[in-house]
Short mmCIF file of C-alpha atoms and ligand atoms in Angstrom, two decimals:
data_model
loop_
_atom_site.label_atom_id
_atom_site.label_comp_id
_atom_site.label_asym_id
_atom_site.label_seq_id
_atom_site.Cartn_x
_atom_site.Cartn_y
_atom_site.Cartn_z
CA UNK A 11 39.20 19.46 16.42
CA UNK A 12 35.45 20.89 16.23
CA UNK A 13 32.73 20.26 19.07
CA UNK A 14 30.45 18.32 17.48
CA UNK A 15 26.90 17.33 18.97
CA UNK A 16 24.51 14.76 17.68
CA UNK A 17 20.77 14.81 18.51
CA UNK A 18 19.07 11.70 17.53
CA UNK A 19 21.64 8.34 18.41
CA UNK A 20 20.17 5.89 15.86
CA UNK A 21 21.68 4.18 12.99
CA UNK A 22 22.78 7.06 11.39
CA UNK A 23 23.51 9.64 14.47
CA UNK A 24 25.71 7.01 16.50
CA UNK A 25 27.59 5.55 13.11
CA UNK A 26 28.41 9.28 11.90
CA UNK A 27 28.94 10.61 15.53
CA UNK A 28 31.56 7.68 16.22
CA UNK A 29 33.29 8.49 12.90
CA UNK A 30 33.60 12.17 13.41
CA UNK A 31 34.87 11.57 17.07
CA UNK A 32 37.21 9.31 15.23
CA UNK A 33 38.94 12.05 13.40
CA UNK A 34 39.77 13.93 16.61
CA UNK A 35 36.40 15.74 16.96
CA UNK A 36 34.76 15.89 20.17
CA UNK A 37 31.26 14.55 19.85
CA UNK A 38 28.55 14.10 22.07
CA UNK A 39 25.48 11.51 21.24
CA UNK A 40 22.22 12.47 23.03
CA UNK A 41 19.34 11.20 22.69
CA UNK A 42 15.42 11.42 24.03
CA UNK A 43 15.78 7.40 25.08
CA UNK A 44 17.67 6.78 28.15
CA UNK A 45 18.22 2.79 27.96
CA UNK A 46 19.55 3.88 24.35
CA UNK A 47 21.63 6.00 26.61
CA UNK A 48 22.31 3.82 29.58
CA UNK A 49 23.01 1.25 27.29
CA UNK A 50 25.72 3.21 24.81
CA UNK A 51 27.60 3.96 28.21
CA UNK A 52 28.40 0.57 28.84
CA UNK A 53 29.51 0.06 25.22
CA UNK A 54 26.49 -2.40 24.96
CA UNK A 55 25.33 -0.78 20.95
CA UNK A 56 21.95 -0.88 20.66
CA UNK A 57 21.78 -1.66 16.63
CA UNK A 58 23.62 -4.62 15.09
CA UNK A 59 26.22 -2.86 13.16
CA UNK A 60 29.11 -4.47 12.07
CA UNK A 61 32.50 -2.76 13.29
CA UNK A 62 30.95 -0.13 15.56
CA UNK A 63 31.46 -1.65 19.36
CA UNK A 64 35.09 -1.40 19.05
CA UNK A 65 35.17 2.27 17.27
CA UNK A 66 32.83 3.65 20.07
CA UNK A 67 35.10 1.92 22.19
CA UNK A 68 37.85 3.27 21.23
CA UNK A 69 36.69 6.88 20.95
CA UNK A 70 34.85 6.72 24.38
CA UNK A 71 38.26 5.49 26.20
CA UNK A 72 40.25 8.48 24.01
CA UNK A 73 37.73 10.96 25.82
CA UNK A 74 36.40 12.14 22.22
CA UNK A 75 32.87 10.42 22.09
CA UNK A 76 30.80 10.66 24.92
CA UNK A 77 26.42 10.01 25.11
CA UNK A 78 23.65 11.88 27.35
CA UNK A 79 20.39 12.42 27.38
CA UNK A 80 21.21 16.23 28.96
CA UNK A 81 20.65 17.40 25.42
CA UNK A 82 20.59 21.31 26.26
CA UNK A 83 24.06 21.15 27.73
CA UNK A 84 25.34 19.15 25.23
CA UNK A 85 24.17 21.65 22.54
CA UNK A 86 25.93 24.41 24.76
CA UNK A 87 29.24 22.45 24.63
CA UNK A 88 29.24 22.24 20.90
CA UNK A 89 29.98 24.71 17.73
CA UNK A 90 28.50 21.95 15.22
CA UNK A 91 25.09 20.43 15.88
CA UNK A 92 23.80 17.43 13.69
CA UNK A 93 19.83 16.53 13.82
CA UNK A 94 19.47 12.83 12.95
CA UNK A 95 16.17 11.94 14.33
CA UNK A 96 13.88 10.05 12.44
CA UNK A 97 11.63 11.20 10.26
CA UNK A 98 9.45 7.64 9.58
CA UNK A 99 6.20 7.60 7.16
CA UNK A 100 3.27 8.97 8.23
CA UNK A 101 0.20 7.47 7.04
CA UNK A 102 -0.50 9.69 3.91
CA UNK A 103 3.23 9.29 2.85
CA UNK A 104 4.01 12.06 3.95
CA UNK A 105 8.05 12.25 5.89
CA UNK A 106 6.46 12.98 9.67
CA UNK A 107 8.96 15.95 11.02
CA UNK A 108 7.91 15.74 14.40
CA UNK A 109 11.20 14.76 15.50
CA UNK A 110 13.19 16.95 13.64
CA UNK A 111 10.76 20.25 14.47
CA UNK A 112 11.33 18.59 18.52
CA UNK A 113 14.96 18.53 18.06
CA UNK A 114 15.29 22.46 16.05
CA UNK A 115 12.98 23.58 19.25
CA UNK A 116 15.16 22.32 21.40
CA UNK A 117 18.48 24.09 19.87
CA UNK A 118 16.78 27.31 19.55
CA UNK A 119 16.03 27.22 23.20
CA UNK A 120 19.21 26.30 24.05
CA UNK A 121 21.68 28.28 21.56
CA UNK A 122 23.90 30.48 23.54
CA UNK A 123 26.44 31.29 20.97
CA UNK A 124 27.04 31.08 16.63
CA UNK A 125 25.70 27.15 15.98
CA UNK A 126 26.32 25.51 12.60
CA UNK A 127 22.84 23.55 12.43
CA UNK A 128 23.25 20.57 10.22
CA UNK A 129 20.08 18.33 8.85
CA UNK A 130 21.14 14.62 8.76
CA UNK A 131 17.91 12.97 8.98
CA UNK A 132 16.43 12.67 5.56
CA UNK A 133 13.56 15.75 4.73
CA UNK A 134 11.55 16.79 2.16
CA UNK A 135 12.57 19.99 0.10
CA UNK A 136 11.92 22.97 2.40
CA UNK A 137 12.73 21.56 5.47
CA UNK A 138 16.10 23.43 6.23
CA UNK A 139 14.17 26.35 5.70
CA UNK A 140 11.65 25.63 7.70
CA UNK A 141 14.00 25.00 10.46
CA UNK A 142 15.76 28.22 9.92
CA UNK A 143 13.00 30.30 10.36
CA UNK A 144 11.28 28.07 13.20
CA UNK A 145 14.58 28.55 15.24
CA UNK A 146 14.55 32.01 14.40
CA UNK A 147 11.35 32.79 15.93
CA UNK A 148 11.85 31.18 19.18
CA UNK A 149 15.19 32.89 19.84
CA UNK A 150 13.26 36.19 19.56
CA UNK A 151 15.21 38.78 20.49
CA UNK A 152 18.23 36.82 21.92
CA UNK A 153 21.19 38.00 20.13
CA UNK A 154 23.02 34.71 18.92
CA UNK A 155 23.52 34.08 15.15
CA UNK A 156 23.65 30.35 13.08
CA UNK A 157 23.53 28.76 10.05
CA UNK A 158 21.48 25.55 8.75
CA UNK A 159 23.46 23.28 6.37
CA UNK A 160 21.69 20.50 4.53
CA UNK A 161 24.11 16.92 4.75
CA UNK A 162 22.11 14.36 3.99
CA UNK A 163 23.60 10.56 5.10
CA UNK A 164 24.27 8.18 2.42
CA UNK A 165 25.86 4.89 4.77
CA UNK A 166 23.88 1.63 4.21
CA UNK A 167 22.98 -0.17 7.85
CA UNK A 168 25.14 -3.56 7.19
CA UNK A 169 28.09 -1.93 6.01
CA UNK A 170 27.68 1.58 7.80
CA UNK A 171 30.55 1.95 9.30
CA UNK A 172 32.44 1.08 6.30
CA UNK A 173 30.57 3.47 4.90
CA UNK A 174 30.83 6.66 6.55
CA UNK A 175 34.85 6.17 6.96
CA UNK A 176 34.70 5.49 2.65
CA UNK A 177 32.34 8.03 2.06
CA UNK A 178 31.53 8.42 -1.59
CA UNK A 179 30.78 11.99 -1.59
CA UNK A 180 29.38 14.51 1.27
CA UNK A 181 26.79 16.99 -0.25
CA UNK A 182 26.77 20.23 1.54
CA UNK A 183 23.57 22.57 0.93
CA UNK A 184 23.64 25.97 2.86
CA UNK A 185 23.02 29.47 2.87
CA UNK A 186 26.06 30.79 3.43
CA UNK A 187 29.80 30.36 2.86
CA UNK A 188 31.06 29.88 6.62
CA UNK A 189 28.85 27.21 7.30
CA UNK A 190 29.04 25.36 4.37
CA UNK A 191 33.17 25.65 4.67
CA UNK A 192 33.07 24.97 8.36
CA UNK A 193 31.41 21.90 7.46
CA UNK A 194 33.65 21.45 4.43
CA UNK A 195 36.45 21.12 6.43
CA UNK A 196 35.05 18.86 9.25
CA UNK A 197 34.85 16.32 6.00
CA UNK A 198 38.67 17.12 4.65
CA UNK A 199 39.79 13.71 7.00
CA UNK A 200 37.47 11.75 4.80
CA UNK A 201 38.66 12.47 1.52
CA UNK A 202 35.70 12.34 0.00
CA UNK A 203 34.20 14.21 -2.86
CA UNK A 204 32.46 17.28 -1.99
CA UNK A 205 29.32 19.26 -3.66
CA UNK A 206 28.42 22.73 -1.82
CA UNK A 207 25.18 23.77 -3.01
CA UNK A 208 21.94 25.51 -1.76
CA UNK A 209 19.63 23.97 0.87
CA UNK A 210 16.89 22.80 -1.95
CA UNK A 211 19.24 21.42 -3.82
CA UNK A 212 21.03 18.95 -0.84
CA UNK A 213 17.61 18.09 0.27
CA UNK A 214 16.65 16.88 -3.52
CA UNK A 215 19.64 14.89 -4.21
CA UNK A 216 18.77 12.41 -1.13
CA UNK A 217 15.39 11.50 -2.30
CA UNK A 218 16.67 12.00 -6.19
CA UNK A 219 19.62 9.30 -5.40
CA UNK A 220 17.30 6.83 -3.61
CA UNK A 221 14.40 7.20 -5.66
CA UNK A 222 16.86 6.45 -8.70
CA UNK A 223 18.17 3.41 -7.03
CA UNK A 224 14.40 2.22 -6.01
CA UNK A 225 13.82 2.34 -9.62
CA UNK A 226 16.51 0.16 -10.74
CA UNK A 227 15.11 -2.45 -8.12
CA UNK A 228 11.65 -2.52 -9.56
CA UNK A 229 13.39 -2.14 -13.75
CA UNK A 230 14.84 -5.09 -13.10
CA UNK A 231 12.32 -7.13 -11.23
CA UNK A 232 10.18 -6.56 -14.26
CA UNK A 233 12.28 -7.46 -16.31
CA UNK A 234 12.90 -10.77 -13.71
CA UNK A 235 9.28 -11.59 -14.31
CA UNK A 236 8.93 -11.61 -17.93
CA UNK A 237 11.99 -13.60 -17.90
CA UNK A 238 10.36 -16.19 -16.10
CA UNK A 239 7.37 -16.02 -19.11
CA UNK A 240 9.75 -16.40 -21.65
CA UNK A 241 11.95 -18.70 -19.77
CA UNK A 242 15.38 -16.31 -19.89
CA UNK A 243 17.53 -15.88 -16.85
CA UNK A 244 17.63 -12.64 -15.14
CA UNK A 245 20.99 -13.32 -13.63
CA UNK A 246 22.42 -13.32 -16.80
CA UNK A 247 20.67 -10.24 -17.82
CA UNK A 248 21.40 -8.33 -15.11
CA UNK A 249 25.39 -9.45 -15.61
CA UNK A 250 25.15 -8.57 -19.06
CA UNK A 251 23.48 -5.41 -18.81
CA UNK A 252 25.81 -4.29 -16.16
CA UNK A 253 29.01 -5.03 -17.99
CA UNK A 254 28.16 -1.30 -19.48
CA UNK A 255 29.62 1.32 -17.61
CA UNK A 256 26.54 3.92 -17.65
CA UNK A 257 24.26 1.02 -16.40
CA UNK A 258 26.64 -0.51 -13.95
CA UNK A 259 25.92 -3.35 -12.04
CA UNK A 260 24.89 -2.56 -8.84
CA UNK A 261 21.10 -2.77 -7.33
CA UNK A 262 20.36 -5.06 -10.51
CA UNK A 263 19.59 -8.53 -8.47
CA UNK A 264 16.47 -9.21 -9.19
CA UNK A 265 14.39 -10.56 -6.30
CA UNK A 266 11.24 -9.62 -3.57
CA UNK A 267 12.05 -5.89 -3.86
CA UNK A 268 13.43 -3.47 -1.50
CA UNK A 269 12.44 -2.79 2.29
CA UNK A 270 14.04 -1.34 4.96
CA UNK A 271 14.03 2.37 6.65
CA UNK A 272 14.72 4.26 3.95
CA UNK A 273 13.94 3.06 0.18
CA UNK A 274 9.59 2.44 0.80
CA UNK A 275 9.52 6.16 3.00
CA UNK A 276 11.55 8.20 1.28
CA UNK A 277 9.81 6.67 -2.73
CA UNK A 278 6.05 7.61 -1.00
CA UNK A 279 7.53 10.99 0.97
CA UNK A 280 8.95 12.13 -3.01
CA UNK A 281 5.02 11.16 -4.28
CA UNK A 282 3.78 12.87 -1.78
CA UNK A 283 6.36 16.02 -2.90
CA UNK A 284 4.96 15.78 -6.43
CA UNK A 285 1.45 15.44 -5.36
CA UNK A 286 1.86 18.86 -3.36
CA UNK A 287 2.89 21.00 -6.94
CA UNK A 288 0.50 18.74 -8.94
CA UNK A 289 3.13 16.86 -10.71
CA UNK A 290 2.35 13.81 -11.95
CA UNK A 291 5.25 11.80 -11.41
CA UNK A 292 3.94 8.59 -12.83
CA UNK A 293 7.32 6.31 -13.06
CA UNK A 294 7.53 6.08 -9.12
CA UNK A 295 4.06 5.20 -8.52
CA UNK A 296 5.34 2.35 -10.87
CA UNK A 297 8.08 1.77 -8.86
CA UNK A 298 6.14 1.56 -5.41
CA UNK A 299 3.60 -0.31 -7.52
CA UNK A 300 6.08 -2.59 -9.02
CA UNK A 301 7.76 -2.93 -5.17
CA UNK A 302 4.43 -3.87 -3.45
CA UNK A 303 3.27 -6.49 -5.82
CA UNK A 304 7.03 -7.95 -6.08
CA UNK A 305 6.91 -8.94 -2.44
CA UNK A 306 4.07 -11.46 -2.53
CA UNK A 307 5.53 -13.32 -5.79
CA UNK A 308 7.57 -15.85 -2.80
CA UNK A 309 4.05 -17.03 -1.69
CA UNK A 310 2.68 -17.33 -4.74
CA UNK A 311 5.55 -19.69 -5.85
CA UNK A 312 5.02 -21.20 -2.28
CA UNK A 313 1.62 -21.93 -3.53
CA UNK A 314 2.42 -23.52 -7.01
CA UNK A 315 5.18 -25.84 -5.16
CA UNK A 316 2.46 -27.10 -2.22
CA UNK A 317 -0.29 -26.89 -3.38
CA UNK A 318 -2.14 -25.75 -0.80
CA UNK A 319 -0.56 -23.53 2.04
CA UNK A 320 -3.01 -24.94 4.79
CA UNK A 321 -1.35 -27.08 6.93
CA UNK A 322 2.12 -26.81 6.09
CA UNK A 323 5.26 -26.15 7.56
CA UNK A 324 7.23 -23.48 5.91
CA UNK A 325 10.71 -22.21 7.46
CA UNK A 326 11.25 -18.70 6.60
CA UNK A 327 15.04 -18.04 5.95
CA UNK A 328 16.20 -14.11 6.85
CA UNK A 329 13.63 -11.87 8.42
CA UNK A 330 15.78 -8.53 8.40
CA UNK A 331 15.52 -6.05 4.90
CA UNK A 332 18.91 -7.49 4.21
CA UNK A 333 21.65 -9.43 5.44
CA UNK A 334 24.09 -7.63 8.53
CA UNK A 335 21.40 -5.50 10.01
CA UNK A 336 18.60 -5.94 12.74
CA UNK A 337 16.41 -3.25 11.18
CA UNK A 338 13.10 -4.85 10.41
CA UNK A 339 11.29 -1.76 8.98
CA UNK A 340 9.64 -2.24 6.27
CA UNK A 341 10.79 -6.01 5.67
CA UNK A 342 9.26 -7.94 3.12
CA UNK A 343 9.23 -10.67 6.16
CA UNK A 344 6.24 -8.50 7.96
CA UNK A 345 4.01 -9.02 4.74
CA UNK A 346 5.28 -12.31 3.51
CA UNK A 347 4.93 -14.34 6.75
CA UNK A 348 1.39 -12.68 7.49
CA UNK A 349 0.32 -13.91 4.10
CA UNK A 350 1.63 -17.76 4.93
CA UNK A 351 -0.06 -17.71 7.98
CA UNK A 352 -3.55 -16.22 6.15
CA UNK A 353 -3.00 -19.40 4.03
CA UNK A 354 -3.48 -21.58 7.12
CA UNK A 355 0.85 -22.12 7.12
CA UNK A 356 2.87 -22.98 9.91
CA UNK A 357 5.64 -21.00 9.69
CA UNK A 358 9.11 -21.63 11.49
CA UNK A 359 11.30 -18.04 10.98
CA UNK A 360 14.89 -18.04 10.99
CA UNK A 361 17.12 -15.04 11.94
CA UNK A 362 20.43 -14.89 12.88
CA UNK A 363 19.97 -11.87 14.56
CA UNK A 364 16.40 -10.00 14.40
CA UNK A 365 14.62 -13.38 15.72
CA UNK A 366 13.25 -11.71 18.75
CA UNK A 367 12.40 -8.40 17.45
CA UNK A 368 10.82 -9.91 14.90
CA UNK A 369 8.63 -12.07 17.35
CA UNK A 370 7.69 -8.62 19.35
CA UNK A 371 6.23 -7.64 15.83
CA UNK A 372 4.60 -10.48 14.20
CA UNK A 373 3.89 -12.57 17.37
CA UNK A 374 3.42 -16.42 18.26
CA UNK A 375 0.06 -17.64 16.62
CA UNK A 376 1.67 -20.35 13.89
CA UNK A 377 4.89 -18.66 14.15
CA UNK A 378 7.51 -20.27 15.78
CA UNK A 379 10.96 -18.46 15.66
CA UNK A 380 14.77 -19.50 15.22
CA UNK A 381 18.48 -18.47 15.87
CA UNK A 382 19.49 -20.92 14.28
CA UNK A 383 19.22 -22.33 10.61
CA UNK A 384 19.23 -25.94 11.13
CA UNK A 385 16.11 -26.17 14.04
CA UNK A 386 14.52 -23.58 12.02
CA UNK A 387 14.30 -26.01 8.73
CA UNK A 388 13.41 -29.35 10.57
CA UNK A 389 10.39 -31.12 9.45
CA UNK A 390 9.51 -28.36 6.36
CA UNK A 391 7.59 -28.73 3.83
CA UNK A 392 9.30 -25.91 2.05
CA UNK A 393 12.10 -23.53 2.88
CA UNK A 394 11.18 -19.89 1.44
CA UNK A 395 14.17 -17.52 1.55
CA UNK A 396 14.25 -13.80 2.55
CA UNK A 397 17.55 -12.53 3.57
CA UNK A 398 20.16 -13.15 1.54
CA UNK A 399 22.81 -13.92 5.41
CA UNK A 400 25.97 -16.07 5.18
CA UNK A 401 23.92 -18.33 7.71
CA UNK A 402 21.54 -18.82 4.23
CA UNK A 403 24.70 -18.57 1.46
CA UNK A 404 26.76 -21.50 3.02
CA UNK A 405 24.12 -23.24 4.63
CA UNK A 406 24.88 -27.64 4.45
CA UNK A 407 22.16 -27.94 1.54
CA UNK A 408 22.62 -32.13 2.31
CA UNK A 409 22.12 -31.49 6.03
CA UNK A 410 19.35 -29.26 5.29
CA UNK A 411 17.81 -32.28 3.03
CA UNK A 412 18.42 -35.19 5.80
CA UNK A 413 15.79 -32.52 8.02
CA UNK A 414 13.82 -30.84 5.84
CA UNK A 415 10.08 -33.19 5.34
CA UNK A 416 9.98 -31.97 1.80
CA UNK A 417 13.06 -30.83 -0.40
CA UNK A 418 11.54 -27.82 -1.72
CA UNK A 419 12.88 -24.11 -2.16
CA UNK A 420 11.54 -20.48 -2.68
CA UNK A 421 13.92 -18.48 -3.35
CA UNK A 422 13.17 -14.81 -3.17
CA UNK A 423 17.13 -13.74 -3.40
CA UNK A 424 18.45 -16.23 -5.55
CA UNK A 425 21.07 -17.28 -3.73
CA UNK A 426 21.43 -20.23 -5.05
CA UNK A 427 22.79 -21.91 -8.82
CA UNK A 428 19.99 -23.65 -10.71
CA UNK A 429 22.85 -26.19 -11.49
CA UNK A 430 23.75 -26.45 -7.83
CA UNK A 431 20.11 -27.23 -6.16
CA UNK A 432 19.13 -29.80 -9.55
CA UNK A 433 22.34 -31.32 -8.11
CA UNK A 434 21.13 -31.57 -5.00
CA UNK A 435 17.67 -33.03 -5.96
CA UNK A 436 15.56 -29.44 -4.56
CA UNK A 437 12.35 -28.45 -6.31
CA UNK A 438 13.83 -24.80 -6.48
CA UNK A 439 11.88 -21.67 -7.62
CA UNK A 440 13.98 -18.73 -7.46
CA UNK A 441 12.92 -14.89 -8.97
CA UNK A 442 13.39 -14.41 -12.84
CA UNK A 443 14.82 -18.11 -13.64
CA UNK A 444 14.09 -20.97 -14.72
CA UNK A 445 12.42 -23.75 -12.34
CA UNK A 446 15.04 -26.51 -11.21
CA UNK A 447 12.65 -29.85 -10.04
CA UNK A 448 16.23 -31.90 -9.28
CA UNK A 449 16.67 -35.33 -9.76
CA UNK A 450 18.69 -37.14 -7.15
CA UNK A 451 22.29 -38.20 -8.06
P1 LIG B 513 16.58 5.79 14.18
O1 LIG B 513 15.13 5.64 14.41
O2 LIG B 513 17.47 4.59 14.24
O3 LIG B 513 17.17 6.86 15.20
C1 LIG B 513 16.58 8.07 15.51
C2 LIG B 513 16.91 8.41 16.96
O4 LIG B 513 16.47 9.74 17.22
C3 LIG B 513 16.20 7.53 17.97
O5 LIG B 513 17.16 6.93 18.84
C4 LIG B 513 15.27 8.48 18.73
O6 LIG B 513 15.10 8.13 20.08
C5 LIG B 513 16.02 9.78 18.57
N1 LIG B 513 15.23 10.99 18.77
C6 LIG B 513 13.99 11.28 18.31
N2 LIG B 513 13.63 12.51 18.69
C7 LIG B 513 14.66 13.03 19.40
C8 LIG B 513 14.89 14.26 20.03
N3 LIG B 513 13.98 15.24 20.01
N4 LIG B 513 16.05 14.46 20.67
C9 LIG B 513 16.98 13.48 20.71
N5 LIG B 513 16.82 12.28 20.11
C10 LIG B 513 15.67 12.06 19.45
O7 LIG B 513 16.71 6.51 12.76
P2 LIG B 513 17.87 6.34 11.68
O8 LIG B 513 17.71 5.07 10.92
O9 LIG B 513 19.19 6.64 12.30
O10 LIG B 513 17.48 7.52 10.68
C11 LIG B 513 17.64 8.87 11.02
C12 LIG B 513 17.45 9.71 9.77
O11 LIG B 513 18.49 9.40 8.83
C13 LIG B 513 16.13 9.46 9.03
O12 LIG B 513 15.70 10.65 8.47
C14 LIG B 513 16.53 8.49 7.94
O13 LIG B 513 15.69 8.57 6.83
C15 LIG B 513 17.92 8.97 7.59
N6 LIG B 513 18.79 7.94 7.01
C16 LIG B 513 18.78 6.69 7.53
C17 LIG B 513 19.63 5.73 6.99
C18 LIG B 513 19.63 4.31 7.52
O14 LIG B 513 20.21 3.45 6.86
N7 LIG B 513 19.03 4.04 8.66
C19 LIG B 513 20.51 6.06 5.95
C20 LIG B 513 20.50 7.37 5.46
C21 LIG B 513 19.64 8.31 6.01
#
């Protein structure tokens, strides 16, 4: 049983605190934001998470997992301290470490015996260094000792609970051997793989890993639109290629690109890396190129299907990054829906679960927004999916034709078979295949 504190109670910090406490650690969740707080001790969970109300539930009533915003007492009370806090874009690209410098402050003010400091949040190389010697000077001449490990986080927000209880691997970058085997062991219950290596190292193999996986995203929606010029079918590519081993499958869909809080930050925080040693790293301004211009291919097809946007009713299907999540950082929605509206578009938005957020950020002018699939489709003149939610898999496609005004599709995560919606009489444009204008049967 270790004593575990967690600075920063977001998506990663409360997911990773709850599954430590779930191992028998005793963990405490703080966090700057009291109604985060407030709200965590009435088991109301701030993030939609699947899984994670009843596992901080559980944890909470076995007296292992416990949230405050008294963050100096709760780094007392602990051997183990994680920093989670964000570390969002700044406007150069640049990872902003406000947060993260905030949080080290805070420990070294606070330290009053040997800590274990681990980095969670996601930093550029250098940053566990930086910490070190920015805790150092402000303990001065107060004799405590620690250690700063580098573990970056790996869970996806959807499946993140899943995630961190499966864990693939848990990379371990220090400067010493008791730290990194103190934190070793506080991963043994997991049974995951394990790769100690320096501080550098750990901090590269974050932005290496979802750099690489970025890339994949962007190969493959290039190769989705010169399918559509030579009239192959990406689906099938993507199956074919991914029957080899060394490719593998995975992160080949083909569709609007990625979003969310981590891919578009942590692609332009690794440019900005290279730009500070001169290196040239040309293939992932290629991929961030390739990402940017991917995301306004929907309204474009939009276009082609109506004609002109002014006017019409489109219902936007998914607002979140991805299905299972609230997050809307980054979400193709916040371009894509801006862009209908430019057009002179009405847009009705659908979300199962982000509706209101999303509302806070885009507003009311044109946009009207929806919990639920059916209102949100009534009278369109086109239905342009986003999010790929089981709301959007299974909708009734002949209920959605009785109430749709026009039975026409954009499909930005093909989510649908051609054979299915030519079946079902849709004008369907999905990304990378073939158009389907149905005929009724
Ligand atoms: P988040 O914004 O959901 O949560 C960060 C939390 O830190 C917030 O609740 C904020 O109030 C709190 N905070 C900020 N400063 C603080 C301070 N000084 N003391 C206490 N709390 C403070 O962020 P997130 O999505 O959990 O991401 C955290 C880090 O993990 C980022 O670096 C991110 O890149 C990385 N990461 C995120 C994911 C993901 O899927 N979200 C996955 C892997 C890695």
């Amino acid at each position: 049983m270790k004593k575990i504190t967690v600075i920063g109670t977001g998506y990663v910090g409360l997911v990773s605190g709850t599954c430590f406490s779930d191992y028998g650690n005793r963990v405490i969740c703080c966090d700057i934001d009291a109604k985060k707080i407030d709200r965590l001790k009435n088991y109301d969970i701030p993030i939609y998470e699947p899984g994670l109300e009843p596992l901080v539930r559980k944890n909470v009533e076995r007296g292992n997992l416990s949230f405050t915003t008294d963050i100096s007492n709760a780094i007392q009370e602990s051997d183990i301290i994680f920093i989670a806090v964000g570390t969002p874009m700044s406007p150069s690209g640049e990872a902003d470490l406000s947060y993260v410098k905030a949080a080290a402050e805070m420990i070294a003010s606070h330290m009053n015996s040997y800590k274990v400091i681990v980095v969670k949040s996601t930093v550029p190389v250098g940053t566990g260094r930086m910490v070190q010697k920015l805790i150092q000077e402000h303990i001065g001449e107060r004799l405590v000792s620690f250690d700063v490990v580098s573990n970056p986080e790996f869970l996806r927000e959807g499946s993140a609970v899943y995630d961190c209880m499966n864990m693939e691997r848990a990379i371990i970058g220090s400067t010493g051997e008791q730290s990194a085997d103190i934190i070793r062991e506080l991963h043994a219950p997991f049974e995951t793989k394990v790769l100690v290596t320096d501080l550098e190292t750990a901090e590269m193999i974050k932005y290496a890993a979802n750099a690489f996986l970025a890339t994949k995203i962007s190969f493959i929606n290039s190769i989705a639109n010169l399918c559509e010029r030579y009239g192959a079918d990406v689906g099938h590519v993507s199956e074919g290629m991914g029957m080899d081993s060394r490719i593998s499958g995975k992160f080949l869909q083909a569709g609007i690109g990625y979003g969310g809080s981590c891919f578009p930050k942590d692609t332009e925080a690794l440019r900005y890396m290279s730009q500070q040693v001169d290196y040239d790293f040309s293939m992932l301004d290629a991929v961030i190129q390739t990402n940017e211009a991917q995301r306004m291919i929907v309204v474009r097809k939009a276009q082609d299907l109506l004609g002109d946007l002014g006017g019409k009713t489109i219902a936007v299907l998914g607002l979140t990054f991805k299905p299972d999540t609230d997050d809307l950082r980054y979400a193709p929605s916040l371009d894509v829906i801006p862009a209908l509206v430019r057009g002179g578009a009405y847009v009705r938005a659908f979300d199962p679960v982000a509706a209101h957020e999303a509302e806070m950020l885009l507003g009311t002018e044109r946009i009207t927004y929806y919990r639920d699939l059916y209102e949100a489709v009534e009278g369109a003149d086109l239905c342009l999916i986003l999010t790929e939610w089981e709301d959007v898999l299974h909708m009734d496609l002949a209920r959605v034709k009785e109430l749709v005004k026009q039975p026409k599709f954009v499909d930005g995560r093909n989510c649908f078979s051609l054979e299915l919606m030519r079946q079902r009489g849709f004008s369907y444009r999905s990304v990378g295949r073939p158009d389907v204008d149905g005929v009724l049967v």
